[in-house]
CSV table of C-alpha atoms in Angstrom, one decimal:
chain,number,residue,atom,x,y,z
A,147,MET,CA,0.2,0.0,-0.7
A,148,LYS,CA,1.5,3.5,-1.0
A,149,LYS,CA,2.1,5.9,2.2
A,150,LYS,CA,0.1,8.6,2.5
A,151,LEU,CA,1.1,12.1,3.1
A,152,THR,CA,-0.9,14.4,5.1
A,153,ILE,CA,-0.3,18.2,4.1
A,154,ALA,CA,0.2,20.3,7.1
A,155,ALA,CA,3.2,22.0,6.3
A,156,VAL,CA,4.6,21.8,1.9
A,157,VAL,CA,8.7,21.7,1.6
A,158,VAL,CA,8.7,23.7,-1.8
A,159,GLY,CA,11.3,22.7,-4.5
A,160,MET,CA,11.8,23.9,-7.9
A,161,ALA,CA,14.1,22.5,-10.5
A,162,VAL,CA,15.2,23.3,-13.5
A,163,THR,CA,16.2,20.7,-15.6
A,164,GLY,CA,18.6,21.5,-18.8
A,165,ALA,CA,22.3,21.5,-19.9
A,166,THR,CA,24.5,22.0,-17.3
A,167,GLY,CA,28.4,22.8,-16.4
A,168,VAL,CA,27.9,26.0,-18.5
A,169,TYR,CA,28.1,29.1,-16.5
A,170,ALA,CA,30.1,28.2,-12.5
A,171,GLY,CA,28.1,31.2,-11.1
A,172,SER,CA,24.4,30.2,-12.2
A,173,ASN,CA,21.8,30.2,-9.8
A,174,PHE,CA,21.4,26.9,-11.0
A,175,GLN,CA,22.6,23.3,-10.1
A,176,GLN,CA,22.2,19.9,-10.8
A,177,ILE,CA,21.1,17.4,-8.6
A,178,LYS,CA,20.3,13.5,-8.0
A,179,ALA,CA,16.6,12.8,-7.4
A,180,ALA,CA,14.3,10.0,-7.4
A,181,LEU,CA,10.3,10.8,-8.8
A,182,ASN,CA,8.7,9.0,-6.1
A,183,TYR,CA,5.4,7.0,-6.9
A,184,GLY,CA,5.7,5.7,-3.9
A,185,ILE,CA,4.2,8.7,-1.9
A,186,GLY,CA,0.9,9.0,-2.0
A,187,ILE,CA,-1.2,13.0,-1.2
A,188,GLU,CA,-3.6,13.8,1.3
A,189,VAL,CA,-5.3,16.8,1.2
A,190,ASN,CA,-8.0,17.3,3.9
A,191,GLY,CA,-8.5,13.8,4.1
A,192,GLN,CA,-9.2,13.3,0.2
A,193,ALA,CA,-6.6,11.6,-2.3
A,194,TYR,CA,-4.9,14.5,-4.2
A,195,THR,CA,-3.1,13.5,-7.6
A,196,ALA,CA,-1.1,16.5,-8.6
A,197,LYS,CA,-1.2,17.7,-12.2
A,198,ASP,CA,0.8,20.1,-14.3
A,199,ALA,CA,-0.8,22.9,-16.6
A,200,ASN,CA,-1.2,19.8,-19.1
A,201,GLY,CA,-3.1,17.3,-17.2
A,202,LYS,CA,0.0,15.0,-16.7
A,203,THR,CA,0.4,13.7,-13.0
A,204,MET,CA,3.3,14.6,-11.4
A,205,ALA,CA,5.1,12.7,-8.8
A,206,PRO,CA,6.8,14.0,-5.5
A,207,ILE,CA,10.1,14.2,-5.5
A,208,THR,CA,12.8,12.6,-3.1
A,209,TYR,CA,16.1,14.3,-2.6
A,210,ASN,CA,18.5,14.0,0.2
A,211,GLY,CA,15.7,12.1,2.8
A,212,THR,CA,13.1,15.2,1.9
A,213,THR,CA,10.3,14.8,-0.5
A,214,TYR,CA,9.7,17.8,-2.7
A,215,LEU,CA,6.2,18.2,-4.0
A,216,PRO,CA,5.2,20.9,-7.2
A,217,VAL,CA,3.8,24.4,-5.2
A,218,ARG,CA,1.9,25.2,-8.1
A,219,ALA,CA,-0.2,21.9,-7.7
A,220,ILE,CA,-0.3,22.5,-4.1
A,221,GLY,CA,-1.0,25.6,-4.2
A,222,GLU,CA,-4.7,24.8,-5.9
A,223,ALA,CA,-5.4,22.2,-4.2
A,224,LEU,CA,-5.2,24.3,-0.5
A,225,ASN,CA,-7.1,26.8,-2.2
A,226,THR,CA,-4.0,29.2,-2.0
A,227,PRO,CA,-2.4,32.1,-4.4
A,228,ILE,CA,1.2,31.3,-5.7
A,229,ALA,CA,2.5,33.7,-6.8
A,230,TYR,CA,6.6,34.3,-8.6
A,231,ASP,CA,8.2,37.6,-8.1
A,232,ALA,CA,10.7,37.6,-10.9
A,233,ALA,CA,12.5,40.4,-9.7
A,234,ALA,CA,13.4,39.1,-5.7
A,235,SER,CA,13.2,35.8,-7.5
A,236,LYS,CA,11.1,34.5,-4.6
A,237,VAL,CA,8.2,32.6,-4.4
A,238,LYS,CA,5.5,34.1,-2.7
A,239,ILE,CA,2.3,31.5,-1.5
A,240,GLY,CA,-0.8,33.0,0.2
A,241,SER,CA,-2.6,36.1,-0.1
A,242,ALA,CA,0.1,38.8,0.1
A,243,GLY,CA,1.9,37.2,-2.9
A,244,ALA,CA,-1.3,37.3,-4.9
A,245,SER,CA,-1.6,40.7,-4.2
A,246,SER,CA,1.8,41.8,-5.4
A,247,SER,CA,2.5,41.2,-9.6
A,248,SER,CA,6.1,41.4,-11.7
A,249,SER,CA,6.0,42.1,-15.2
A,250,SER,CA,7.8,39.4,-15.5
A,251,THR,CA,5.4,36.7,-15.0
A,252,SER,CA,2.2,36.1,-16.7
A,253,SER,CA,-0.7,33.3,-17.2
A,254,VAL,CA,-2.4,34.0,-20.0
A,255,PRO,CA,-5.5,31.4,-21.2
A,256,PRO,CA,-5.7,31.7,-25.5
A,257,SER,CA,-8.7,33.7,-25.2
A,258,THR,CA,-7.1,36.1,-23.7
A,259,ALA,CA,-3.1,36.4,-24.9
A,260,SER,CA,-1.6,38.7,-27.0
A,261,SER,CA,-2.2,38.8,-30.8
A,262,SER,CA,-0.4,37.9,-33.5
A,263,SER,CA,1.5,41.2,-34.1
A,264,ASN,CA,1.7,42.3,-30.2
A,265,VAL,CA,3.8,38.9,-29.2
A,266,GLN,CA,5.2,39.8,-25.7
A,267,ARG,CA,8.8,38.5,-26.2
A,268,PRO,CA,10.3,38.2,-22.5
A,269,GLN,CA,13.0,40.7,-22.0
A,270,HIS,CA,15.8,38.3,-21.5
A,271,ILE,CA,15.6,36.1,-24.4
A,272,PRO,CA,18.2,37.0,-27.3
A,273,ALA,CA,16.4,39.3,-30.1
A,274,ASP,CA,17.2,36.5,-32.8
A,275,PHE,CA,15.3,33.9,-30.4
A,276,PRO,CA,12.7,31.9,-33.1
A,277,ILE,CA,9.0,32.5,-31.4
A,278,PRO,CA,6.5,32.5,-34.4
A,279,ALA,CA,4.7,35.5,-34.7
A,280,ASP,CA,1.5,34.5,-33.8
A,281,ALA,CA,2.8,32.8,-30.2
A,282,LYS,CA,1.3,33.4,-27.2
A,283,VAL,CA,3.6,33.9,-24.3
A,284,PHE,CA,2.7,33.2,-21.6
A,285,ASP,CA,3.9,31.7,-17.2
A,286,VAL,CA,7.4,34.3,-17.5
A,287,ILE,CA,9.9,33.4,-14.9
A,288,GLU,CA,13.4,35.6,-15.8
A,289,SER,CA,16.0,36.1,-13.7
A,290,SER,CA,19.5,37.9,-14.4
A,291,LYS,CA,22.9,37.6,-11.9
A,292,ASP,CA,26.9,37.7,-13.1
A,293,GLY,CA,26.0,38.5,-16.5
A,294,VAL,CA,24.2,35.8,-17.4
A,295,LYS,CA,20.2,36.2,-18.4
A,296,SER,CA,18.0,33.2,-17.3
A,297,VAL,CA,14.3,32.6,-18.5
A,298,VAL,CA,11.7,30.5,-18.8
A,299,PHE,CA,8.5,30.8,-20.3
A,300,SER,CA,5.7,28.4,-22.4
A,301,TYR,CA,3.8,29.9,-25.6
A,302,LEU,CA,0.6,28.4,-27.5
A,303,THR,CA,1.4,28.1,-31.3
A,304,LYS,CA,-0.9,26.9,-34.5
A,305,GLN,CA,2.8,26.3,-35.9
A,306,SER,CA,4.0,22.5,-36.8
A,307,LEU,CA,6.0,20.9,-33.9
A,308,ASP,CA,8.1,19.5,-36.6
A,309,GLN,CA,9.0,23.0,-38.1
A,310,LEU,CA,9.4,24.3,-34.9
A,311,GLY,CA,11.8,21.7,-33.3
A,312,ASN,CA,13.9,22.5,-36.3
A,313,SER,CA,13.4,25.9,-36.6
A,314,TYR,CA,15.0,25.5,-32.7
A,315,LYS,CA,17.9,22.7,-33.8
A,316,GLN,CA,19.2,25.0,-36.7
A,317,TYR,CA,19.5,28.0,-34.0
A,318,PHE,CA,20.9,26.3,-31.9
A,319,VAL,CA,23.5,24.9,-34.1
A,320,SER,CA,24.2,28.6,-35.3
A,321,LYS,CA,24.8,29.6,-31.6
A,322,GLY,CA,27.7,27.1,-31.4
A,323,ALA,CA,26.1,24.4,-29.6
A,324,THR,CA,28.6,21.8,-29.6
A,325,LYS,CA,26.2,19.0,-27.1
A,326,GLN,CA,22.8,17.9,-28.2
A,327,SER,CA,19.9,15.8,-27.7
A,328,GLU,CA,17.5,16.2,-29.8
A,329,GLU,CA,14.6,14.3,-30.4
A,330,ILE,CA,12.0,15.7,-33.4
A,331,ARG,CA,8.4,14.3,-34.4
A,332,SER,CA,5.7,15.3,-36.1
A,333,ASP,CA,3.7,15.2,-33.1
A,334,ALA,CA,6.4,16.6,-30.1
A,335,PHE,CA,10.5,17.6,-29.8
A,336,THR,CA,12.5,17.1,-27.3
A,337,ILE,CA,16.1,19.4,-27.5
A,338,ILE,CA,18.3,19.9,-24.6
A,339,ASP,CA,21.6,22.1,-25.8
A,340,SER,CA,24.6,24.0,-24.8
A,341,GLY,CA,27.8,25.3,-26.1
A,342,SER,CA,29.8,28.1,-24.3
A,343,THR,CA,27.3,31.1,-24.1
A,344,PHE,CA,24.3,29.3,-23.3
A,345,SER,CA,22.1,25.7,-22.4
A,346,VAL,CA,19.1,25.3,-23.1
A,347,THR,CA,15.7,23.1,-23.2
A,348,ALA,CA,13.0,23.6,-25.2
A,349,THR,CA,10.1,21.0,-25.6
A,350,GLY,CA,6.4,20.6,-27.3
A,351,GLN,CA,3.1,18.9,-27.7
A,352,PRO,CA,-0.1,19.2,-28.5
A,353,GLY,CA,-1.9,21.2,-26.0
A,354,THR,CA,-4.7,20.2,-23.9
A,355,GLU,CA,-8.5,20.7,-22.3
A,356,ASP,CA,-8.9,24.3,-22.9
A,357,ARG,CA,-5.2,24.4,-25.3
A,358,GLN,CA,-6.3,21.6,-27.5
A,359,GLY,CA,-5.8,23.2,-31.2
A,360,TYR,CA,-2.4,25.0,-30.1
A,361,ASN,CA,0.8,23.5,-29.9
A,362,GLU,CA,2.2,24.2,-26.4
A,363,VAL,CA,5.8,24.6,-26.2
A,364,ASN,CA,8.5,25.3,-22.7
A,365,ILE,CA,11.5,27.0,-23.3
A,366,ILE,CA,14.3,27.3,-20.3
A,367,TRP,CA,17.5,29.5,-21.4
A,368,GLN,CA,20.6,30.4,-20.1
A,369,GLY,CA,22.8,32.9,-22.1
A,370,GLN,CA,24.9,35.9,-21.7
């Protein structure tokens, strides 16, 4: 029988996976952790399954004897607002966090996203970084330290996934990618590349639920 984890206090872990060893001064650090499918989650006496924005099940992560839960999913389960202050690099939990806004963070449904003539590009992404003209950008998190700019964001587009994947592959090669892990199909793509001045993870898959009819792309970028 699976163990039950009753949530009285939530220990929050935030991890970004991508190419490593590029920036000694970066805030990102690679760790070895395990997805722990043996731990169940119970919220107010009821079994709860954490899911991401696409409805995919998320497992707790165990690292050095501590269990980490996805903060946004747990916040939704507890009906507690979650906000990210990009300027302060701080996650805010509760009503105080909800009242604070950050120009670097947004969550935009398809019906209210920016039009194709006004794509909201993240500030820290290179000016020539490929983003489709019809992109609807959301969930942007940006930071900068020691000359290294980091940005995590997602966007929705009607552009085909294989076309997007190949355009990113060519772009990262032009930027000097020396380490490459790339899988590009008509229904999904995953690219994890790095060079002397950047590291990137780019994934794409069809949107689900209210994002059906769009393709969803997730980008994690670090660069100078």
